[in-house]
Coordinates of C-alpha atoms in Angstrom, one line a residue:
X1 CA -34.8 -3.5 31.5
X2 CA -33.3 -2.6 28.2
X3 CA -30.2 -4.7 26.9
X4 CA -27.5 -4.3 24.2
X5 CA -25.2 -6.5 22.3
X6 CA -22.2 -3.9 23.3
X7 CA -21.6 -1.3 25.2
X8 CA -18.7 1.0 24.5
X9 CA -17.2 2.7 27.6
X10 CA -15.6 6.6 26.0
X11 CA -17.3 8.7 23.3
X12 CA -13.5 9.3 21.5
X13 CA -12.8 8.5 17.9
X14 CA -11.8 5.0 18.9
X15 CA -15.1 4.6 20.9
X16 CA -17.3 6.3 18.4
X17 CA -15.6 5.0 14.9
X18 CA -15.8 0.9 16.9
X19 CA -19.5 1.8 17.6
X20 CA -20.9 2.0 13.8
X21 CA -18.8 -1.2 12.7
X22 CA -20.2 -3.1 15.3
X23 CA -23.6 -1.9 14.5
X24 CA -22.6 -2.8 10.5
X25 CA -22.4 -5.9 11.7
X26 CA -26.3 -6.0 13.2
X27 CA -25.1 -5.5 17.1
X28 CA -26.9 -3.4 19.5
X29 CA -24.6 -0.7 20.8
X30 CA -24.9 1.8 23.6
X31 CA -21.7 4.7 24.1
X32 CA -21.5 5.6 27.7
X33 CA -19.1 8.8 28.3
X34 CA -18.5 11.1 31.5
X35 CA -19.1 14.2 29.2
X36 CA -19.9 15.4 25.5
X37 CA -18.9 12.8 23.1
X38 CA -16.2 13.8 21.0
X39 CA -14.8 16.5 23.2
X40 CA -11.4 14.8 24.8
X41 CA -8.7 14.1 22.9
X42 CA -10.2 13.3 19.8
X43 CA -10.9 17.0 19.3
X44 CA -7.6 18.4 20.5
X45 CA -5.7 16.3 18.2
X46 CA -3.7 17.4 15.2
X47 CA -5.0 15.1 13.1
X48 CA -1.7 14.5 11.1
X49 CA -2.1 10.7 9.0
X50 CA 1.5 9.8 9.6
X51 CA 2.9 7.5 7.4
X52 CA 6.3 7.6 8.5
X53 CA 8.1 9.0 11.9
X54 CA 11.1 8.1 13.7
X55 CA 9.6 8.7 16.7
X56 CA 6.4 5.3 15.6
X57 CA 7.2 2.1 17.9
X58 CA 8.2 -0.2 15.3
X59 CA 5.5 -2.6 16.4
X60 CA 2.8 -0.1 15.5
X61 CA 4.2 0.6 12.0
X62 CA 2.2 -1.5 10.0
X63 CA -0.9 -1.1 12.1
X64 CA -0.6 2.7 11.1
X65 CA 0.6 1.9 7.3
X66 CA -2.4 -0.3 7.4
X67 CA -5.0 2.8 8.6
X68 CA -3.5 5.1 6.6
X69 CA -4.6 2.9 4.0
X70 CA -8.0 2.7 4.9
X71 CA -8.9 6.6 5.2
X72 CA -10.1 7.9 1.7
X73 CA -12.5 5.3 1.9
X74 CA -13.1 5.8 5.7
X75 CA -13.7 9.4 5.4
X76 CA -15.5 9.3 2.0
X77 CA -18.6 6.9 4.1
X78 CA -18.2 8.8 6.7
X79 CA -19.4 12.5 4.1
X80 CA -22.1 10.3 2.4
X81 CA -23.8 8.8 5.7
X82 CA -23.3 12.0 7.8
X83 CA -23.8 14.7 5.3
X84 CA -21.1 17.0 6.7
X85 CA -17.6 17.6 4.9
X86 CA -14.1 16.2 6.1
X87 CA -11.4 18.2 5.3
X88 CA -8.8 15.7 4.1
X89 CA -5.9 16.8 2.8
X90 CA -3.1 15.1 1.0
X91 CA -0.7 17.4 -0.3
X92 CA 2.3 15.6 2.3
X93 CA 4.5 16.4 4.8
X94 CA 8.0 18.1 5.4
X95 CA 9.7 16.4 8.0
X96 CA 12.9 18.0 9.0
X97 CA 15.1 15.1 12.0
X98 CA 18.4 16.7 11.6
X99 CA 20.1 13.5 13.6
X100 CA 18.7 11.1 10.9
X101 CA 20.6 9.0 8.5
X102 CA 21.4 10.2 5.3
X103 CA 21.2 7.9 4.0
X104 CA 17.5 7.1 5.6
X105 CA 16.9 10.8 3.9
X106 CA 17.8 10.0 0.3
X107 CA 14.3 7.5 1.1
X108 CA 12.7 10.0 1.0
X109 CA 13.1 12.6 -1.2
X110 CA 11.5 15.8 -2.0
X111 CA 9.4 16.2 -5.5
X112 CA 10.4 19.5 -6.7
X113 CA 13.1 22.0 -4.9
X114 CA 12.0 23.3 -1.3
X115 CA 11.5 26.6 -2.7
X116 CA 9.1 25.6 -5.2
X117 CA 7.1 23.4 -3.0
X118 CA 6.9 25.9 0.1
X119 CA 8.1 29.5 -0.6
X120 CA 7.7 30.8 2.3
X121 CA 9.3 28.6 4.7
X122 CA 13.2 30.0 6.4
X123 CA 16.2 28.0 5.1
X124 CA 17.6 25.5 7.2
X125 CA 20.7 23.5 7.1
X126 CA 19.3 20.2 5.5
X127 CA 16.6 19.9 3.8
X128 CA 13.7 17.9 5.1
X129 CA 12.3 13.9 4.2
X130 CA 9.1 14.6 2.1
X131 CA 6.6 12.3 3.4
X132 CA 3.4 11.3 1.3
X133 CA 0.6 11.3 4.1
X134 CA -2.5 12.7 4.8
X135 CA -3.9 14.8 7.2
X136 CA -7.1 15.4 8.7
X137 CA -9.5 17.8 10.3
X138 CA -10.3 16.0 13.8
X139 CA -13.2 18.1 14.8
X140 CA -14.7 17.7 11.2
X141 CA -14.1 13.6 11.6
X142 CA -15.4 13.8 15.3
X143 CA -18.7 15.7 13.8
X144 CA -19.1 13.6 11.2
X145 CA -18.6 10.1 13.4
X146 CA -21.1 11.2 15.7
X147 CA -23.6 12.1 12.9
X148 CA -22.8 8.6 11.8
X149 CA -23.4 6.7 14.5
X150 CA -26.8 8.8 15.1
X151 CA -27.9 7.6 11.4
X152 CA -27.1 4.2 12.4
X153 CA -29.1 4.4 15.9
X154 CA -26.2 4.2 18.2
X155 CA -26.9 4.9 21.7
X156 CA -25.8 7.6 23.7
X157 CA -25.7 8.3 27.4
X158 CA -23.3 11.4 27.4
X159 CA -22.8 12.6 31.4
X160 CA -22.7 9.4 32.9
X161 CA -19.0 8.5 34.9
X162 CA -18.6 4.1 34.4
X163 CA -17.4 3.3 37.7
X164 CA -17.3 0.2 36.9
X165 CA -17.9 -3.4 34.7
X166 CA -21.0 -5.5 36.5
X167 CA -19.3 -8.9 36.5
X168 CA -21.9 -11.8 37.0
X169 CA -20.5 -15.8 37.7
X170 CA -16.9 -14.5 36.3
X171 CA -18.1 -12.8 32.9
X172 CA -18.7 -9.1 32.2
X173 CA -22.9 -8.4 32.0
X174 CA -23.2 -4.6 32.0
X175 CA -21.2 -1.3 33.8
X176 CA -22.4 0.4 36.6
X177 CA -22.4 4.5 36.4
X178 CA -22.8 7.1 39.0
X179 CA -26.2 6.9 37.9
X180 CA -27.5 3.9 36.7
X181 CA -26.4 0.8 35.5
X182 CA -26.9 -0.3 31.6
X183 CA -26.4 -4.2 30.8
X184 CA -25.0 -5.5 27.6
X185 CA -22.9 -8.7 26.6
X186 CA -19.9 -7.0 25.6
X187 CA -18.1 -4.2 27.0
X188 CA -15.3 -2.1 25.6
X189 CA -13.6 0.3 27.5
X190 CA -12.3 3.2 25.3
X191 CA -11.9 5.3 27.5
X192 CA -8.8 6.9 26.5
X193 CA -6.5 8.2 29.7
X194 CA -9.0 7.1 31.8
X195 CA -9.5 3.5 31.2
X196 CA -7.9 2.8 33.9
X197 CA -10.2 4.5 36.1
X198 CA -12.8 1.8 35.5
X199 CA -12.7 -1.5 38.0
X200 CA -12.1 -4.1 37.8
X201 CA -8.7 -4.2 36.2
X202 CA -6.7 -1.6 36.5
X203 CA -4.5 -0.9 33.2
X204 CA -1.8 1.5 33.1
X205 CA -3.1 4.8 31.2
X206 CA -2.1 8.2 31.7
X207 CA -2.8 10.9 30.5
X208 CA -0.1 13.0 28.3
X209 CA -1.3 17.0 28.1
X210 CA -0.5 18.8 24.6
X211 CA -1.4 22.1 24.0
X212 CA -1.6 24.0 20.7
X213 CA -3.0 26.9 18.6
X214 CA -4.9 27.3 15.8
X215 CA -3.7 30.6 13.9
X216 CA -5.2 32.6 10.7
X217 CA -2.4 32.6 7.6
X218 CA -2.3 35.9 5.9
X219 CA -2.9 34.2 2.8
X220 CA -5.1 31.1 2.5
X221 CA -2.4 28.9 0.9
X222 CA 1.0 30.3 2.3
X223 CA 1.6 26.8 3.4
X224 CA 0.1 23.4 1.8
X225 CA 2.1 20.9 3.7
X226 CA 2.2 19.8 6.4
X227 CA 5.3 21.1 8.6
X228 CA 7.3 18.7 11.1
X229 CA 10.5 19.6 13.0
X230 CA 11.0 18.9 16.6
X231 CA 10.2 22.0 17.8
X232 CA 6.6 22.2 16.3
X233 CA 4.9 21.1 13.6
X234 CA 1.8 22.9 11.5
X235 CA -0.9 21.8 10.0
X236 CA -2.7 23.9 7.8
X237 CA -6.2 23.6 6.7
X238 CA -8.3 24.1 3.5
X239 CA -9.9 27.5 5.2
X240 CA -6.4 28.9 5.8
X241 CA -6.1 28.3 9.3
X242 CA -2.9 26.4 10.5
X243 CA -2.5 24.5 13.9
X244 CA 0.7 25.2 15.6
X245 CA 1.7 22.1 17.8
X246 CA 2.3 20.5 20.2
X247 CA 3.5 20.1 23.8
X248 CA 3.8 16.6 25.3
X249 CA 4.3 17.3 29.1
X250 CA 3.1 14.8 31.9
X251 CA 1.2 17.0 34.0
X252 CA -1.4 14.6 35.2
X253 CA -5.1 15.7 34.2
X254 CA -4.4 19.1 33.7
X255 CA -5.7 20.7 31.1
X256 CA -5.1 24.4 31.5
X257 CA -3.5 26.4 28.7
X258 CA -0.4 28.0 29.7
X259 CA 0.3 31.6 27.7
X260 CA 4.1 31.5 27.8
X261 CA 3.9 27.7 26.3
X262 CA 1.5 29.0 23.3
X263 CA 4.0 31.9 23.2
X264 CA 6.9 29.6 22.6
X265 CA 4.7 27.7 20.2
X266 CA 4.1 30.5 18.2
X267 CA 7.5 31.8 17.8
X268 CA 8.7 28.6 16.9
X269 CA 6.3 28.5 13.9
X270 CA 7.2 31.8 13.1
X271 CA 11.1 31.0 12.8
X272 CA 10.1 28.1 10.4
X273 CA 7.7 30.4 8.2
X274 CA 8.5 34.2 8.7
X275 CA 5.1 35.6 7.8
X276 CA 3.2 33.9 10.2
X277 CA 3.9 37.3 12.6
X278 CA 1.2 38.4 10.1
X279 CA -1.2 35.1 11.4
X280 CA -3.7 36.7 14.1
X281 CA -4.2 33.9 16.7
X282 CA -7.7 32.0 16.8
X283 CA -7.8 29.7 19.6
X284 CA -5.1 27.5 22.1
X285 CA -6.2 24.7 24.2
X286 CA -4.9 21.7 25.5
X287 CA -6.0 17.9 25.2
X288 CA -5.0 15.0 27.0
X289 CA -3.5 12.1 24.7
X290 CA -3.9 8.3 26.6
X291 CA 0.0 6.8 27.3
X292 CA 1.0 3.7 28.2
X293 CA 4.5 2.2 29.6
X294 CA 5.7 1.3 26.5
X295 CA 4.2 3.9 23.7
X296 CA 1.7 1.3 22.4
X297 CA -2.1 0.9 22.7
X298 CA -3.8 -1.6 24.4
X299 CA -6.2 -4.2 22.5
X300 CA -7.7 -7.3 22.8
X301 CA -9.6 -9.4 25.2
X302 CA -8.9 -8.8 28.8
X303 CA -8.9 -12.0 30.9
X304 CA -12.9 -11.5 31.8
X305 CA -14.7 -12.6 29.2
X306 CA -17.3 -10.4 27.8
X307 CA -14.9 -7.5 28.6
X308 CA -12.7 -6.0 26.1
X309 CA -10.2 -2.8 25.5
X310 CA -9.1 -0.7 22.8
X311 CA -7.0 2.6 24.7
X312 CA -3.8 3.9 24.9
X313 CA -3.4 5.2 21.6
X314 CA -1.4 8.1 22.9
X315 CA -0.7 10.5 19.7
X316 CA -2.3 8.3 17.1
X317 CA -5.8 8.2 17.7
X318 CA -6.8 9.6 14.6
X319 CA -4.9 7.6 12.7
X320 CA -5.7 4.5 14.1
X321 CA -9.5 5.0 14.3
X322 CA -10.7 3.1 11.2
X323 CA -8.2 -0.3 11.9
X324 CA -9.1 -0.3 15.2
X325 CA -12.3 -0.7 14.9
X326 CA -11.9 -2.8 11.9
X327 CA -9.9 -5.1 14.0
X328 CA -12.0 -4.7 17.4
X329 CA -14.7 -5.9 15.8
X330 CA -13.5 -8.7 14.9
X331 CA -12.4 -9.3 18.6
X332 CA -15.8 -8.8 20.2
X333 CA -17.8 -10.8 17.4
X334 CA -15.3 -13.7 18.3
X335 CA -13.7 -13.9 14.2
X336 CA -9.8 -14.2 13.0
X337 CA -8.5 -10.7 13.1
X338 CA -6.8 -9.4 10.0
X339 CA -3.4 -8.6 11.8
X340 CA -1.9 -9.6 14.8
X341 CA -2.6 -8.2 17.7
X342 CA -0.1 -9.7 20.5
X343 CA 2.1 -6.8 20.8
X344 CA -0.8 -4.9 22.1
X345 CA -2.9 -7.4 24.0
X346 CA -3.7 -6.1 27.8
X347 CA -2.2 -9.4 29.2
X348 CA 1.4 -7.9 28.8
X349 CA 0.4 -5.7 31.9
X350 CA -0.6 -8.3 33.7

C-alpha cells in the first residue's frame, strides 16, 4: 500500500499553496478533495491583498501585513514554475468608511486629487483613505498553484469525500474516504467550511455565502483601483473586466445565485462609477467563505498528534495563502514558526 509523508485534506489555495512548501521541503504529499481542486472558495474570491481594513481582527493584522509582503515573490515562482500569467495588480485601493476617524484618514492620504486618480467615479461627501495594496486574480493564482504542484509531483485524488482521520494507538496514520482510505504520517485538514465535517474533532466552521459579478468596463481602464465602500467594492482587472462584490449572508451551504442580490450589486457599482450602466454583465456566482466564532482562522496542531489544521480563513484566503503555508510547514516538520500562532491554535475551541 502506497504511503505519504502528508496528506492535505481540501484542494483550496490554503490546501494547494501548503502542498508545494511541504514538498520544497522533500515530503511526500497527497491532496484529497470532495470535488475539482480549486473550485470552492478559492475561485469565488475577490482576490483583493488588503493591507489595511477596519473590519481585520487586530490579531490577524500582522499575519496579513506579513503575506502581503510575501506576494510579488509568491506569485513571481508561482509564473516561472507553472508557465501561466498572474494578473497582479498594484495600482491601490480607495477605501471610502464614512464613520472613521479623521484623524485615522489623514493616515492615509490620497497621492494626487480624486479626480485625477479616478475620473470617473460619483462625488461623495468625504473623500476615501488611499490604501497601497495589491490585488489579485484568484482563478489565475488557483491555475497557476495547481500547475505548480503538478510540476512538483503532488498527488491528487479530486472526488473523494474524507469522512474521516484513521487514528492508530492515539496518533493520526491516514483518512478514510467514501472510497478508499490513503495513509500518510501527517494530516492537514484544509478543508475550508467543511473542516468540520471530518471526525474526529469537530471544529466550528461555517460556511459564509458571497455572491458577485464580474462585469465588462466600456473602456479597459475606466477604473485602475481598486474600489471599497460598504456597499460594494470593485476590482478591476488588466483585461477590463471588473468584479462587483460581495454579499456576506449566512445561508448555510447554499450556493445559489439570487438575481435581485446581483441586481442590487450592480446598481450599487453603478452609483459609485456612473458609466458602468454601459458594463454588459459576464458572469454572477456565489462562493462559500469558511467562518469561525470569532473571525479568525484556525492553525496549529490539534491535540492528536500527526493531525493538523489550517481553516477558517473566512474572507482572507487569498491573502493569507503564502504565510500559511510558510508557517504550516513549519508546524508539520516540527520547527520554530516565524510568528506566533496562539491566537489561532484549535485548542481555543476546545
Amino acid at each position: 500500500m502506497k504511503t505519504w509523508d502528508a496528506i492535505i485534506i481540501g484542494a483550496g489555495i490554503i490546501g494547494l499553496t501548503l502542498a508545494i512548501e511541504l514538498r520544497k521541503q522533500g515530503l511526500r504529499v497527497m491532496v484529497v478533495d470532495k470535488g475539482e481542486p480549486g473550485r470552492e472558495s478559492s475561485w469565488a474570491a475577490g482576490g483583493m491583498l488588503v493591507d489595511f481594513s477596519p473590519e481585520m481582527p487586530r490579531a490577524l493584522q500582522e499575519l496579513g501585513a506579513a503575506s502581503a509582503r510575501m506576494y510579488p515573490e509568491f506569485v513571481h515562482q508561482l509564473k516561472d514554475e507553472s508557465r501561466l500569467n498572474i494578473d497582479l495588480r498594484s495600482e491601490g485601493a480607495l477605501l471610502w468608511d464614512p464613520a472613521s476617524d479623521p484623524l485615522l484618514r489623514s493616515s492615509y492620504p490620497l497621492p494626487a486629487p480624486l479626480a485625477e486618480l479616478e475620473p470617473h467615479l460619483a462625488a461623495k461627501s468625504c473623500e476615501p483613505f488611499f490604501v497601497r495594496e495589491r490585488c489579485v486574480d484568484p482563478r489565475d493564482l488557483v491555475a497557476a498553484v495547481i500547475a505548480t504542484a503538478r510540476h512538483r509531483e503532488v498527488d491528487f485524488s479530486s472526488g473523494d469525500t474524507v469522512l474521516g482521520v484513521e487514528i492508530n494507538e492515539g496518533k493520526a496514520i491516514g483518512v478514510r474516504t467514501n472510497k478508499t482510505t490513503f495513509a500518510a504520517g501527517a494530516i492537514v485538514n484544509c478543508a475550508g467550511a467543511w473542516a468540520g465535517q471530518v471526525a474526529p474533532h469537530v471544529f466550528p466552521t461555517r460556511p459564509v455565502k458571497g455572491q458577485m459579478l464580474y462585469v465588462v468596463m466600456p473602456e479597459k481602464d475606466l477604473l485602475r483601483h481598486v474600489v471599497r465602500t460598504p456597499e460594494v467594492y470593485l476590482i478591476p482587472r488588466s483585461d477590463g473586466r471588473l468584479l462587483i462584490g460581495a454579499t456576506v449572508e449566512e445561508a448555510g451551504f447554499d450556493k445559489q445565485v439570487v438575481p435581485d442580490t446581483i441586481h442590487k450589486l450592480r446598481k450599487a457599482a453603478i452609483e459609485m462609477v456612473p458609466r458602468l450602466t454601459e458594463a454588459r454583465i459576464l458572469e454572477s456566482w456565489a462562493g462559500l467563505r469558511p467562518g469561525t466564532p470569532d473571525a479568525l482562522p484556525i492553525l496549529g496542531a490539534t491535540s492528536t498528534p500527526g493531525y493538523f489544521v489550517a481553516t477558517g480563513h473566512f474572507r482572507d484566503g487569498i491573502l493569507l495563502a503564502p504565510i500559511t503555508a510558510n508557517l504550516m510547514t513549519s508546524v508539520v516538520t516540527g520547527r520554530k514558526t516565524a510568528l506566533d500562532l496562539s491566537a489561532f491554535s484549535p485548542a481555543r475551541f476546545s
